[in-house]
mmCIF file of C-alpha atoms and ligand atoms in Angstrom:
data_model
loop_
_atom_site.group_PDB
_atom_site.id
_atom_site.type_symbol
_atom_site.label_atom_id
_atom_site.label_comp_id
_atom_site.label_asym_id
_atom_site.label_seq_id
_atom_site.Cartn_x
_atom_site.Cartn_y
_atom_site.Cartn_z
ATOM 1 C CA MET A 1 222.584 160.432 19.032
ATOM 2 C CA LYS A 2 220.439 163.669 19.688
ATOM 3 C CA ALA A 3 217.100 164.348 17.389
ATOM 4 C CA VAL A 4 215.404 167.532 16.704
ATOM 5 C CA ILE A 5 211.723 167.172 15.792
ATOM 6 C CA LEU A 6 209.883 169.955 13.800
ATOM 7 C CA ALA A 7 206.653 170.029 15.593
ATOM 8 C CA GLY A 8 205.627 173.768 15.202
ATOM 9 C CA GLY A 9 203.727 173.910 11.721
ATOM 10 C CA ALA A 10 200.127 174.688 12.341
ATOM 11 C CA GLY A 11 198.885 171.993 10.514
ATOM 12 C CA THR A 12 196.509 174.013 7.857
ATOM 13 C CA ARG A 13 195.754 170.696 5.613
ATOM 14 C CA LEU A 14 194.093 169.300 8.158
ATOM 15 C CA ARG A 15 191.844 171.623 9.490
ATOM 16 C CA PRO A 16 189.580 171.656 11.067
ATOM 17 C CA LEU A 17 191.263 168.353 12.777
ATOM 18 C CA THR A 18 193.794 170.438 14.276
ATOM 19 C CA ASN A 19 192.182 173.581 15.161
ATOM 20 C CA ASN A 20 192.742 172.424 18.796
ATOM 21 C CA LEU A 21 195.461 169.777 18.199
ATOM 22 C CA PRO A 22 198.841 170.010 16.912
ATOM 23 C CA LYS A 23 199.167 168.464 13.692
ATOM 24 C CA PRO A 24 202.095 165.917 15.380
ATOM 25 C CA MET A 25 199.684 164.756 18.125
ATOM 26 C CA VAL A 26 196.725 163.566 15.825
ATOM 27 C CA PRO A 27 195.843 159.940 16.569
ATOM 28 C CA ILE A 28 197.522 156.938 14.377
ATOM 29 C CA LEU A 29 195.571 153.695 15.585
ATOM 30 C CA ASN A 30 194.420 155.445 18.870
ATOM 31 C CA ARG A 31 197.780 156.897 19.677
ATOM 32 C CA PRO A 32 199.505 160.009 18.985
ATOM 33 C CA PHE A 33 201.565 160.139 16.045
ATOM 34 C CA LEU A 34 204.517 161.454 17.942
ATOM 35 C CA GLU A 35 204.393 158.627 20.250
ATOM 36 C CA HIS A 36 205.199 156.028 17.063
ATOM 37 C CA MET A 37 207.633 158.434 16.373
ATOM 38 C CA LEU A 38 209.564 158.353 19.383
ATOM 39 C CA ASP A 39 209.032 154.437 19.764
ATOM 40 C CA SER A 40 211.221 154.421 16.479
ATOM 41 C CA LEU A 41 213.831 156.971 17.610
ATOM 42 C CA ALA A 42 214.407 154.962 20.735
ATOM 43 C CA ALA A 43 214.940 151.655 18.601
ATOM 44 C CA HIS A 44 217.951 153.938 16.671
ATOM 45 C CA ASN A 45 219.809 154.699 20.078
ATOM 46 C CA VAL A 46 218.415 158.359 20.132
ATOM 47 C CA THR A 47 219.215 159.584 23.627
ATOM 48 C CA ASP A 48 217.741 162.927 23.455
ATOM 49 C CA VAL A 49 215.030 164.188 21.798
ATOM 50 C CA ILE A 50 214.351 168.238 21.462
ATOM 51 C CA ILE A 51 211.074 169.207 20.406
ATOM 52 C CA THR A 52 210.833 172.165 18.606
ATOM 53 C CA VAL A 53 207.088 173.611 19.557
ATOM 54 C CA SER A 54 204.922 176.653 18.376
ATOM 55 C CA TYR A 55 201.614 176.068 17.475
ATOM 56 C CA LEU A 56 199.797 174.505 20.118
ATOM 57 C CA SER A 57 202.756 173.726 22.407
ATOM 58 C CA ASP A 58 201.282 172.838 25.485
ATOM 59 C CA ASN A 59 199.174 170.245 24.416
ATOM 60 C CA ILE A 60 202.495 168.056 23.566
ATOM 61 C CA ARG A 61 204.410 169.336 26.729
ATOM 62 C CA ASN A 62 201.226 167.907 28.553
ATOM 63 C CA HIS A 63 201.327 165.005 26.957
ATOM 64 C CA PHE A 64 204.982 163.881 27.581
ATOM 65 C CA GLY A 65 205.621 165.683 30.695
ATOM 66 C CA ASP A 66 209.277 166.477 31.917
ATOM 67 C CA ASN A 67 210.157 163.003 32.840
ATOM 68 C CA GLY A 68 211.415 161.812 29.267
ATOM 69 C CA TYR A 69 209.729 158.949 27.543
ATOM 70 C CA ALA A 70 211.246 155.520 26.482
ATOM 71 C CA ASN A 71 214.244 156.171 28.280
ATOM 72 C CA MET A 72 214.892 159.472 26.259
ATOM 73 C CA ASN A 73 215.511 162.849 27.627
ATOM 74 C CA ILE A 74 212.939 165.401 26.151
ATOM 75 C CA HIS A 75 213.524 168.892 25.582
ATOM 76 C CA TYR A 76 210.961 171.157 24.267
ATOM 77 C CA VAL A 77 211.920 174.922 22.841
ATOM 78 C CA LEU A 78 208.914 176.992 22.219
ATOM 79 C CA GLU A 79 208.877 179.728 19.511
ATOM 80 C CA GLU A 80 206.913 182.469 20.525
ATOM 81 C CA SER A 81 206.549 182.969 16.246
ATOM 82 C CA PRO A 82 207.303 180.348 14.060
ATOM 83 C CA LEU A 83 210.907 180.363 13.112
ATOM 84 C CA GLY A 84 210.808 177.874 9.853
ATOM 85 C CA THR A 85 212.337 174.644 9.551
ATOM 86 C CA ALA A 86 216.146 175.298 10.052
ATOM 87 C CA GLY A 87 215.287 178.447 11.887
ATOM 88 C CA ALA A 88 213.960 176.185 14.636
ATOM 89 C CA VAL A 89 217.073 174.470 14.566
ATOM 90 C CA LYS A 90 219.597 177.038 14.704
ATOM 91 C CA ASN A 91 217.318 178.023 17.648
ATOM 92 C CA VAL A 92 218.675 175.108 19.562
ATOM 93 C CA GLU A 93 221.903 174.945 18.110
ATOM 94 C CA LYS A 94 223.574 175.157 21.673
ATOM 95 C CA LEU A 95 222.107 171.886 22.513
ATOM 96 C CA LEU A 96 223.824 170.449 19.506
ATOM 97 C CA ASP A 97 227.344 169.362 19.534
ATOM 98 C CA ASP A 98 227.405 166.108 17.500
ATOM 99 C CA THR A 99 226.017 164.673 14.485
ATOM 100 C CA PHE A 100 222.408 164.985 14.996
ATOM 101 C CA LEU A 101 218.883 163.837 13.394
ATOM 102 C CA VAL A 102 216.341 166.058 11.961
ATOM 103 C CA LEU A 103 212.699 164.512 11.502
ATOM 104 C CA ASN A 104 209.535 166.957 10.155
ATOM 105 C CA GLY A 105 206.965 166.100 12.812
ATOM 106 C CA ASP A 106 204.613 164.566 10.371
ATOM 107 C CA ILE A 107 206.496 161.864 8.727
ATOM 108 C CA PHE A 108 205.539 158.320 9.089
ATOM 109 C CA THR A 109 208.154 155.991 8.330
ATOM 110 C CA ASN A 110 210.053 152.792 9.045
ATOM 111 C CA LEU A 111 213.364 154.025 8.040
ATOM 112 C CA ASP A 112 216.728 152.580 9.185
ATOM 113 C CA ILE A 113 218.225 155.429 10.737
ATOM 114 C CA SER A 114 220.915 153.354 11.705
ATOM 115 C CA LYS A 115 221.926 152.574 8.384
ATOM 116 C CA MET A 116 221.226 155.880 6.939
ATOM 117 C CA LEU A 117 223.655 157.107 9.718
ATOM 118 C CA LEU A 118 226.437 154.970 8.329
ATOM 119 C CA PHE A 119 225.743 156.066 4.839
ATOM 120 C CA HIS A 120 226.382 159.781 6.332
ATOM 121 C CA ASN A 121 229.526 158.790 7.704
ATOM 122 C CA ASP A 122 230.876 156.485 4.716
ATOM 123 C CA ALA A 123 230.314 159.440 2.581
ATOM 124 C CA ASP A 124 231.921 161.985 4.815
ATOM 125 C CA SER A 125 228.767 163.989 4.245
ATOM 126 C CA LYS A 126 227.845 167.271 6.186
ATOM 127 C CA ALA A 127 224.387 167.112 5.501
ATOM 128 C CA THR A 128 222.394 163.878 4.301
ATOM 129 C CA LEU A 129 218.739 164.244 3.501
ATOM 130 C CA PHE A 130 216.470 161.033 3.358
ATOM 131 C CA LEU A 131 215.244 160.670 -0.434
ATOM 132 C CA LYS A 132 212.099 158.791 -1.839
ATOM 133 C CA GLU A 133 211.008 158.441 -5.020
ATOM 134 C CA VAL A 134 207.586 158.790 -5.882
ATOM 135 C CA SER A 135 205.388 159.434 -9.435
ATOM 136 C CA ASP A 136 204.326 163.173 -8.314
ATOM 137 C CA PRO A 137 207.072 165.269 -6.527
ATOM 138 C CA SER A 138 205.121 168.268 -7.044
ATOM 139 C CA GLN A 139 204.293 169.027 -3.821
ATOM 140 C CA PHE A 140 207.692 168.048 -2.136
ATOM 141 C CA GLY A 141 211.552 169.057 -2.070
ATOM 142 C CA VAL A 142 212.597 167.543 -5.178
ATOM 143 C CA VAL A 143 216.388 166.691 -5.200
ATOM 144 C CA GLU A 144 218.759 165.749 -8.010
ATOM 145 C CA ILE A 145 221.753 163.642 -7.355
ATOM 146 C CA LYS A 146 224.835 161.704 -8.645
ATOM 147 C CA GLY A 147 224.957 158.409 -8.792
ATOM 148 C CA ASP A 148 227.021 158.116 -5.526
ATOM 149 C CA GLY A 149 224.337 160.010 -4.222
ATOM 150 C CA TYR A 150 226.432 163.590 -4.240
ATOM 151 C CA ILE A 151 223.337 166.152 -4.345
ATOM 152 C CA GLU A 152 223.461 168.849 -7.335
ATOM 153 C CA LYS A 153 220.063 170.428 -6.728
ATOM 154 C CA PHE A 154 217.407 170.795 -4.232
ATOM 155 C CA ILE A 155 214.338 172.631 -5.671
ATOM 156 C CA GLU A 156 211.323 173.035 -2.967
ATOM 157 C CA LYS A 157 207.675 172.320 -4.795
ATOM 158 C CA PRO A 158 208.989 172.693 -8.371
ATOM 159 C CA ASN A 159 206.536 173.995 -11.175
ATOM 160 C CA PRO A 160 205.369 171.575 -13.914
ATOM 161 C CA GLY A 161 208.809 171.083 -16.226
ATOM 162 C CA GLU A 162 211.316 172.511 -13.762
ATOM 163 C CA THR A 163 213.013 168.873 -12.966
ATOM 164 C CA LYS A 164 213.100 165.512 -14.173
ATOM 165 C CA SER A 165 214.053 163.810 -10.760
ATOM 166 C CA ASN A 166 211.481 161.750 -8.718
ATOM 167 C CA TRP A 167 213.400 161.790 -5.944
ATOM 168 C CA ILE A 168 212.289 163.623 -3.025
ATOM 169 C CA ASN A 169 213.180 164.866 0.487
ATOM 170 C CA GLY A 170 211.767 162.408 2.952
ATOM 171 C CA GLY A 171 212.037 164.995 5.859
ATOM 172 C CA VAL A 172 214.663 163.075 7.802
ATOM 173 C CA TYR A 173 217.817 164.649 7.879
ATOM 174 C CA ILE A 174 221.371 164.074 9.713
ATOM 175 C CA LEU A 175 223.422 166.877 10.094
ATOM 176 C CA GLU A 176 226.868 168.512 11.405
ATOM 177 C CA PRO A 177 226.291 170.942 13.996
ATOM 178 C CA ASP A 178 229.002 173.282 11.953
ATOM 179 C CA ILE A 179 226.281 173.654 9.123
ATOM 180 C CA LEU A 180 224.109 175.775 11.124
ATOM 181 C CA GLN A 181 226.390 178.222 11.036
ATOM 182 C CA ILE A 182 225.361 179.736 8.151
ATOM 183 C CA ALA A 183 221.806 180.269 9.182
ATOM 184 C CA PRO A 184 220.841 183.540 10.526
ATOM 185 C CA GLU A 185 220.044 183.815 14.235
ATOM 186 C CA ASN A 186 216.559 184.685 15.446
ATOM 187 C CA GLU A 187 215.027 184.905 11.843
ATOM 188 C CA PHE A 188 212.370 183.088 9.775
ATOM 189 C CA TYR A 189 214.556 180.668 7.866
ATOM 190 C CA MET A 190 214.041 177.078 5.931
ATOM 191 C CA PHE A 191 216.204 174.558 5.184
ATOM 192 C CA GLU A 192 213.936 173.735 1.888
ATOM 193 C CA ARG A 193 214.497 177.429 0.536
ATOM 194 C CA GLY A 194 217.306 178.614 2.658
ATOM 195 C CA LEU A 195 219.856 176.316 4.014
ATOM 196 C CA PHE A 196 220.150 173.558 1.394
ATOM 197 C CA PRO A 197 220.424 175.392 -1.699
ATOM 198 C CA THR A 198 223.214 177.570 0.310
ATOM 199 C CA LEU A 199 225.190 174.665 0.819
ATOM 200 C CA LEU A 200 224.787 173.492 -2.453
ATOM 201 C CA GLU A 201 226.379 176.825 -3.739
ATOM 202 C CA THR A 202 229.076 176.641 -1.148
ATOM 203 C CA GLN A 203 229.938 173.040 -2.118
ATOM 204 C CA ILE A 204 229.516 171.846 1.071
ATOM 205 C CA PRO A 205 229.191 168.166 0.796
ATOM 206 C CA MET A 206 225.441 166.981 0.751
ATOM 207 C CA TYR A 207 224.184 163.167 -0.096
ATOM 208 C CA GLY A 208 220.875 161.808 -0.479
ATOM 209 C CA TYR A 209 220.334 158.396 1.044
ATOM 210 C CA ARG A 210 217.919 156.758 -1.144
ATOM 211 C CA ASN A 211 215.527 154.170 0.082
ATOM 212 C CA ASN A 212 212.203 152.820 -0.245
ATOM 213 C CA PRO A 213 210.680 151.950 3.444
ATOM 214 C CA TYR A 214 207.035 152.809 4.082
ATOM 215 C CA TRP A 215 206.742 156.458 4.216
ATOM 216 C CA ILE A 216 203.944 158.320 4.263
ATOM 217 C CA ASP A 217 203.259 162.817 5.259
ATOM 218 C CA LEU A 218 200.333 162.481 7.224
ATOM 219 C CA GLY A 219 199.355 165.880 6.885
ATOM 220 C CA THR A 220 196.590 165.498 4.351
ATOM 221 C CA PRO A 221 193.395 164.444 4.805
ATOM 222 C CA SER A 222 193.988 161.544 2.496
ATOM 223 C CA ASN A 223 197.203 160.646 3.224
ATOM 224 C CA TYR A 224 196.034 160.632 7.175
ATOM 225 C CA LEU A 225 193.478 158.018 6.542
ATOM 226 C CA ARG A 226 196.105 156.043 4.184
ATOM 227 C CA VAL A 227 198.689 155.702 7.219
ATOM 228 C CA ASN A 228 195.855 154.407 9.381
ATOM 229 C CA HIS A 229 194.365 152.200 6.740
ATOM 230 C CA ASP A 230 198.129 151.132 5.909
ATOM 231 C CA ILE A 231 199.290 150.119 9.161
ATOM 232 C CA LEU A 232 195.653 148.167 9.789
ATOM 233 C CA ASN A 233 196.489 146.212 6.737
ATOM 234 C CA ALA A 234 199.745 145.676 7.042
ATOM 235 C CA VAL A 235 201.069 146.868 4.089
ATOM 236 C CA ASP A 236 204.586 146.638 5.044
ATOM 237 C CA GLU A 237 205.646 143.616 6.576
ATOM 238 C CA SER A 238 207.199 145.396 9.638
ATOM 239 C CA MET A 239 204.106 147.140 10.342
ATOM 240 C CA ILE A 240 202.445 143.590 11.424
ATOM 241 C CA VAL A 241 200.356 144.110 14.237
ATOM 242 C CA GLU A 242 199.083 140.426 16.083
ATOM 243 C CA ASN A 243 195.304 139.677 15.945
ATOM 244 C CA ARG A 244 194.446 142.748 13.614
ATOM 245 C CA ASP A 245 191.413 141.281 12.356
ATOM 246 C CA ILE A 246 189.925 143.001 15.846
ATOM 247 C CA LEU A 247 192.460 144.867 17.525
ATOM 248 C CA ASN A 248 190.630 144.868 20.896
ATOM 249 C CA THR A 249 192.413 147.402 23.525
ATOM 250 C CA GLU A 250 190.816 146.826 26.744
ATOM 251 C CA GLY A 251 187.188 145.782 26.045
ATOM 252 C CA TYR A 252 184.241 146.875 24.230
ATOM 253 C CA PHE A 253 180.904 145.772 24.106
ATOM 254 C CA ALA A 254 179.111 144.709 20.765
ATOM 255 C CA HIS A 255 175.830 143.475 20.589
ATOM 256 C CA PRO A 256 175.713 140.038 19.328
ATOM 257 C CA SER A 257 173.698 141.101 15.676
ATOM 258 C CA ALA A 258 176.802 143.615 15.203
ATOM 259 C CA VAL A 259 179.049 142.882 12.874
ATOM 260 C CA ILE A 260 182.952 143.709 12.897
ATOM 261 C CA GLU A 261 184.697 142.668 9.845
ATOM 262 C CA GLY A 262 188.449 143.342 10.402
ATOM 263 C CA PRO A 263 191.190 144.701 10.292
ATOM 264 C CA VAL A 264 189.377 147.254 12.857
ATOM 265 C CA ILE A 265 190.649 148.615 15.961
ATOM 266 C CA VAL A 266 188.554 149.563 18.833
ATOM 267 C CA GLY A 267 189.670 151.294 21.524
ATOM 268 C CA ARG A 268 188.453 151.032 25.062
ATOM 269 C CA ASP A 269 185.209 151.297 26.730
ATOM 270 C CA CYS A 270 183.070 151.121 23.342
ATOM 271 C CA PHE A 271 179.506 150.312 22.767
ATOM 272 C CA ILE A 272 178.201 148.908 19.454
ATOM 273 C CA GLY A 273 174.659 148.755 18.735
ATOM 274 C CA ALA A 274 172.406 145.643 17.113
ATOM 275 C CA GLY A 275 172.718 145.589 13.526
ATOM 276 C CA SER A 276 175.666 147.839 13.375
ATOM 277 C CA VAL A 277 178.472 146.847 10.370
ATOM 278 C CA ILE A 278 182.151 148.173 11.255
ATOM 279 C CA ARG A 279 184.289 147.397 7.732
ATOM 280 C CA GLY A 280 187.636 147.642 8.071
ATOM 281 C CA PRO A 281 190.012 148.890 7.678
ATOM 282 C CA THR A 282 188.704 151.462 10.409
ATOM 283 C CA VAL A 283 189.581 152.938 13.573
ATOM 284 C CA ILE A 284 187.630 153.549 16.569
ATOM 285 C CA GLY A 285 188.780 155.323 19.912
ATOM 286 C CA SER A 286 187.934 154.977 23.350
ATOM 287 C CA GLY A 287 184.551 155.864 24.625
ATOM 288 C CA VAL A 288 182.829 155.607 21.195
ATOM 289 C CA THR A 289 178.757 154.655 21.381
ATOM 290 C CA ILE A 290 177.812 153.495 18.241
ATOM 291 C CA GLY A 291 173.635 153.134 17.805
ATOM 292 C CA GLU A 292 172.076 150.819 15.968
ATOM 293 C CA ASP A 293 172.100 149.664 12.170
ATOM 294 C CA ASN A 294 175.106 152.058 11.096
ATOM 295 C CA VAL A 295 177.218 151.039 8.676
ATOM 296 C CA ILE A 296 181.155 152.429 9.258
ATOM 297 C CA SER A 297 183.676 151.586 6.407
ATOM 298 C CA GLY A 298 187.340 152.948 6.234
ATOM 299 C CA SER A 299 187.014 155.436 8.894
ATOM 300 C CA VAL A 300 188.659 156.927 11.508
ATOM 301 C CA LEU A 301 186.729 157.594 14.825
ATOM 302 C CA TRP A 302 188.393 159.624 17.737
ATOM 303 C CA ASP A 303 187.999 158.897 21.389
ATOM 304 C CA GLY A 304 183.890 159.996 22.774
ATOM 305 C CA VAL A 305 182.519 159.921 19.392
ATOM 306 C CA LYS A 306 178.491 159.346 19.286
ATOM 307 C CA LEU A 307 176.341 157.992 16.760
ATOM 308 C CA GLY A 308 172.791 157.935 16.487
ATOM 309 C CA HIS A 309 170.984 155.024 14.555
ATOM 310 C CA GLN A 310 171.337 154.401 10.919
ATOM 311 C CA VAL A 311 174.374 156.568 10.151
ATOM 312 C CA ILE A 312 176.139 155.815 7.399
ATOM 313 C CA LEU A 313 179.988 157.111 7.581
ATOM 314 C CA THR A 314 182.372 156.348 4.920
ATOM 315 C CA GLU A 315 186.122 156.957 4.831
ATOM 316 C CA CYS A 316 185.595 160.183 6.987
ATOM 317 C CA ILE A 317 187.540 161.352 10.148
ATOM 318 C CA LEU A 318 185.258 162.344 13.187
ATOM 319 C CA ALA A 319 187.456 164.149 15.836
ATOM 320 C CA ASP A 320 186.867 164.085 19.693
ATOM 321 C CA ASP A 321 183.570 164.054 21.021
ATOM 322 C CA VAL A 322 181.516 164.494 17.768
ATOM 323 C CA THR A 323 178.034 163.846 17.858
ATOM 324 C CA VAL A 324 175.937 162.309 14.736
ATOM 325 C CA ASP A 325 172.264 162.476 14.498
ATOM 326 C CA ASP A 326 170.387 159.359 13.141
ATOM 327 C CA LYS A 327 169.841 158.821 9.320
ATOM 328 C CA VAL A 328 172.806 161.123 8.768
ATOM 329 C CA ARG A 329 175.516 160.089 6.270
ATOM 330 C CA ILE A 330 179.105 161.307 5.907
ATOM 331 C CA GLY A 331 181.360 160.261 3.028
ATOM 332 C CA ASN A 332 184.534 160.383 1.845
ATOM 333 C CA LEU A 333 187.526 162.752 3.173
ATOM 334 C CA CYS A 334 184.962 164.575 5.199
ATOM 335 C CA MET A 335 186.506 165.570 8.214
ATOM 336 C CA VAL A 336 184.352 167.043 11.296
ATOM 337 C CA ALA A 337 185.936 168.873 14.436
ATOM 338 C CA SER A 338 185.786 168.236 17.743
ATOM 339 C CA GLY A 339 182.612 168.531 19.641
ATOM 340 C CA MET A 340 180.469 169.060 16.662
ATOM 341 C CA ASN A 341 177.193 167.944 15.711
ATOM 342 C CA VAL A 342 176.277 166.518 12.879
ATOM 343 C CA THR A 343 172.665 166.938 11.676
ATOM 344 C CA ALA A 344 172.863 166.637 8.284
ATOM 345 C CA ASP A 345 174.354 164.782 5.142
ATOM 346 C CA LEU A 346 178.096 166.039 4.719
ATOM 347 C CA GLN A 347 179.125 165.250 1.187
ATOM 348 C CA PRO A 348 182.511 163.583 -0.038
ATOM 349 C CA GLY A 349 185.142 166.299 0.951
ATOM 350 C CA ILE A 350 183.107 168.695 2.957
ATOM 351 C CA SER A 351 184.493 169.708 6.615
ATOM 352 C CA LEU A 352 182.510 170.618 9.530
ATOM 353 C CA GLY A 353 183.954 172.773 11.878
ATOM 354 C CA PRO A 354 183.110 175.993 14.354
ATOM 355 C CA THR A 355 183.095 178.045 11.529
ATOM 356 C CA GLY A 356 181.053 175.953 8.575
HETATM 357 N N1 GDD B 401 209.372 174.036 15.241
HETATM 358 C C1 GDD B 401 208.590 174.812 14.065
HETATM 359 N N2 GDD B 401 209.198 175.372 13.592
HETATM 360 N N3 GDD B 401 208.397 173.380 13.063
HETATM 361 C C2 GDD B 401 207.831 173.772 11.835
HETATM 362 C C3 GDD B 401 207.887 175.369 11.649
HETATM 363 C C4 GDD B 401 208.537 176.139 12.374
HETATM 364 O O1 GDD B 401 208.096 177.516 11.903
HETATM 365 N N4 GDD B 401 207.209 175.162 9.948
HETATM 366 C C5 GDD B 401 207.051 173.950 9.683
HETATM 367 N N5 GDD B 401 207.180 173.350 10.666
HETATM 368 C C6 GDD B 401 207.683 171.322 10.934
HETATM 369 C C7 GDD B 401 206.114 171.090 10.885
HETATM 370 O O2 GDD B 401 204.874 171.071 11.579
HETATM 371 C C8 GDD B 401 206.207 169.833 9.786
HETATM 372 O O3 GDD B 401 206.326 168.894 10.687
HETATM 373 C C9 GDD B 401 207.555 170.302 9.345
HETATM 374 O O4 GDD B 401 207.993 170.966 9.923
HETATM 375 C C10 GDD B 401 207.819 170.180 7.765
HETATM 376 O O5 GDD B 401 206.438 171.132 7.607
HETATM 377 P P1 GDD B 401 205.482 170.793 6.190
HETATM 378 O O6 GDD B 401 204.536 172.147 6.475
HETATM 379 O O7 GDD B 401 204.172 169.565 6.963
HETATM 380 O O8 GDD B 401 206.449 170.872 5.109
HETATM 381 P P2 GDD B 401 205.833 170.178 3.667
HETATM 382 O O9 GDD B 401 205.015 168.921 4.032
HETATM 383 O O10 GDD B 401 204.680 171.006 3.005
HETATM 384 O O11 GDD B 401 207.140 169.704 3.401
HETATM 385 C C11 GDD B 401 208.241 169.310 4.056
HETATM 386 O O12 GDD B 401 208.140 167.961 3.949
HETATM 387 C C12 GDD B 401 208.143 167.287 2.723
HETATM 388 C C13 GDD B 401 207.929 165.939 3.083
HETATM 389 O O13 GDD B 401 206.924 165.639 3.510
HETATM 390 C C14 GDD B 401 209.664 169.723 3.254
HETATM 391 O O14 GDD B 401 210.718 169.578 4.044
HETATM 392 C C15 GDD B 401 209.686 169.097 1.660
HETATM 393 O O15 GDD B 401 211.117 169.436 1.139
HETATM 394 C C16 GDD B 401 209.385 167.613 1.906
HETATM 395 O O16 GDD B 401 209.231 167.385 0.878
HETATM 396 MG MG1 MG B 402 204.590 167.878 5.644
#
């Protein structure tokens, strides 16, 4: 089966982390998110992956190259200007001749795609959407369904009171190629506001596959931290990683008086100074230098971060090569753009990028 990955969005809600890195490439446990996604597709017999790119497209192509990945062929298709979710797929229509998958490029899930495909075939569906139940559906596409999964209504980002359904569009679709005929060529067009509502109006069978796997949209700071925490905490059995108390990939140096309370992952070539405490769930990238008497908890540090002494990091995200001066405290949900030097405390929720 072929899969189309929607990887062209600008990742606005993760700015400034996404200033120079597209959202699908943000690291989850020190590996670009897209690697995790491709690994899971390879496990479900996907043979060809079409990555539709726009924002910072070179970054994705340079990382994966042109020789495929995990025995899958990779095709990159560039949109000069974003075509929207369905426009991006219409744009690669000539590559699609059979039932295919579409995935939002920011969904971390262990959904069983093979079972979803069986459901799609059994239902004789033209478009099957993976549906997930959530308590607050306001930030998602909400779907109203009949008992057998037949979709009756699709409302993107509903206003309060607009629907009673708590089943949301999980951003994974199995589609038949002929439904793309109704999408306009070379125009900005969305599944959520265009193609899906049109399918419903014309009564082309659209089904929801309701399931409850681990699922998260990593496109906001709190969700980005959460997915790293959840995997380290192995909240879902299928995510258990071996020896997760300290997941040490290639070797680091920690002073004997430093304390690491798992689950913590430490990348290659890191240095952890005397008296520093690292509390999990925390991710430390490669080439990170941590001075003396620092306290780091619940945070994600990308590669090349350098901390002075007596720094306190609490549930924050520091991008590549950030430096932090002595005694600085960085609070909950702060994001610091790559290469920034943090010289003063950052209060919770404050982000620091080149423009402030
Ligand atoms: N190629 C391409 N071109 N990709 C795009 C474009 C585009 O013009 N616009 C968005 N994307 C990609 C984004 O990179 C992302 O991977 C995916 O499409 C979805 O875009 P988001 O901006 O993350 O949408 P959302 O999270 O607000 O809502 C979507 O996902 C929800 C689930 O997380 C919708 O599909 C909702 O219905 C859904 O519930
Ligand atoms: Mg999203």
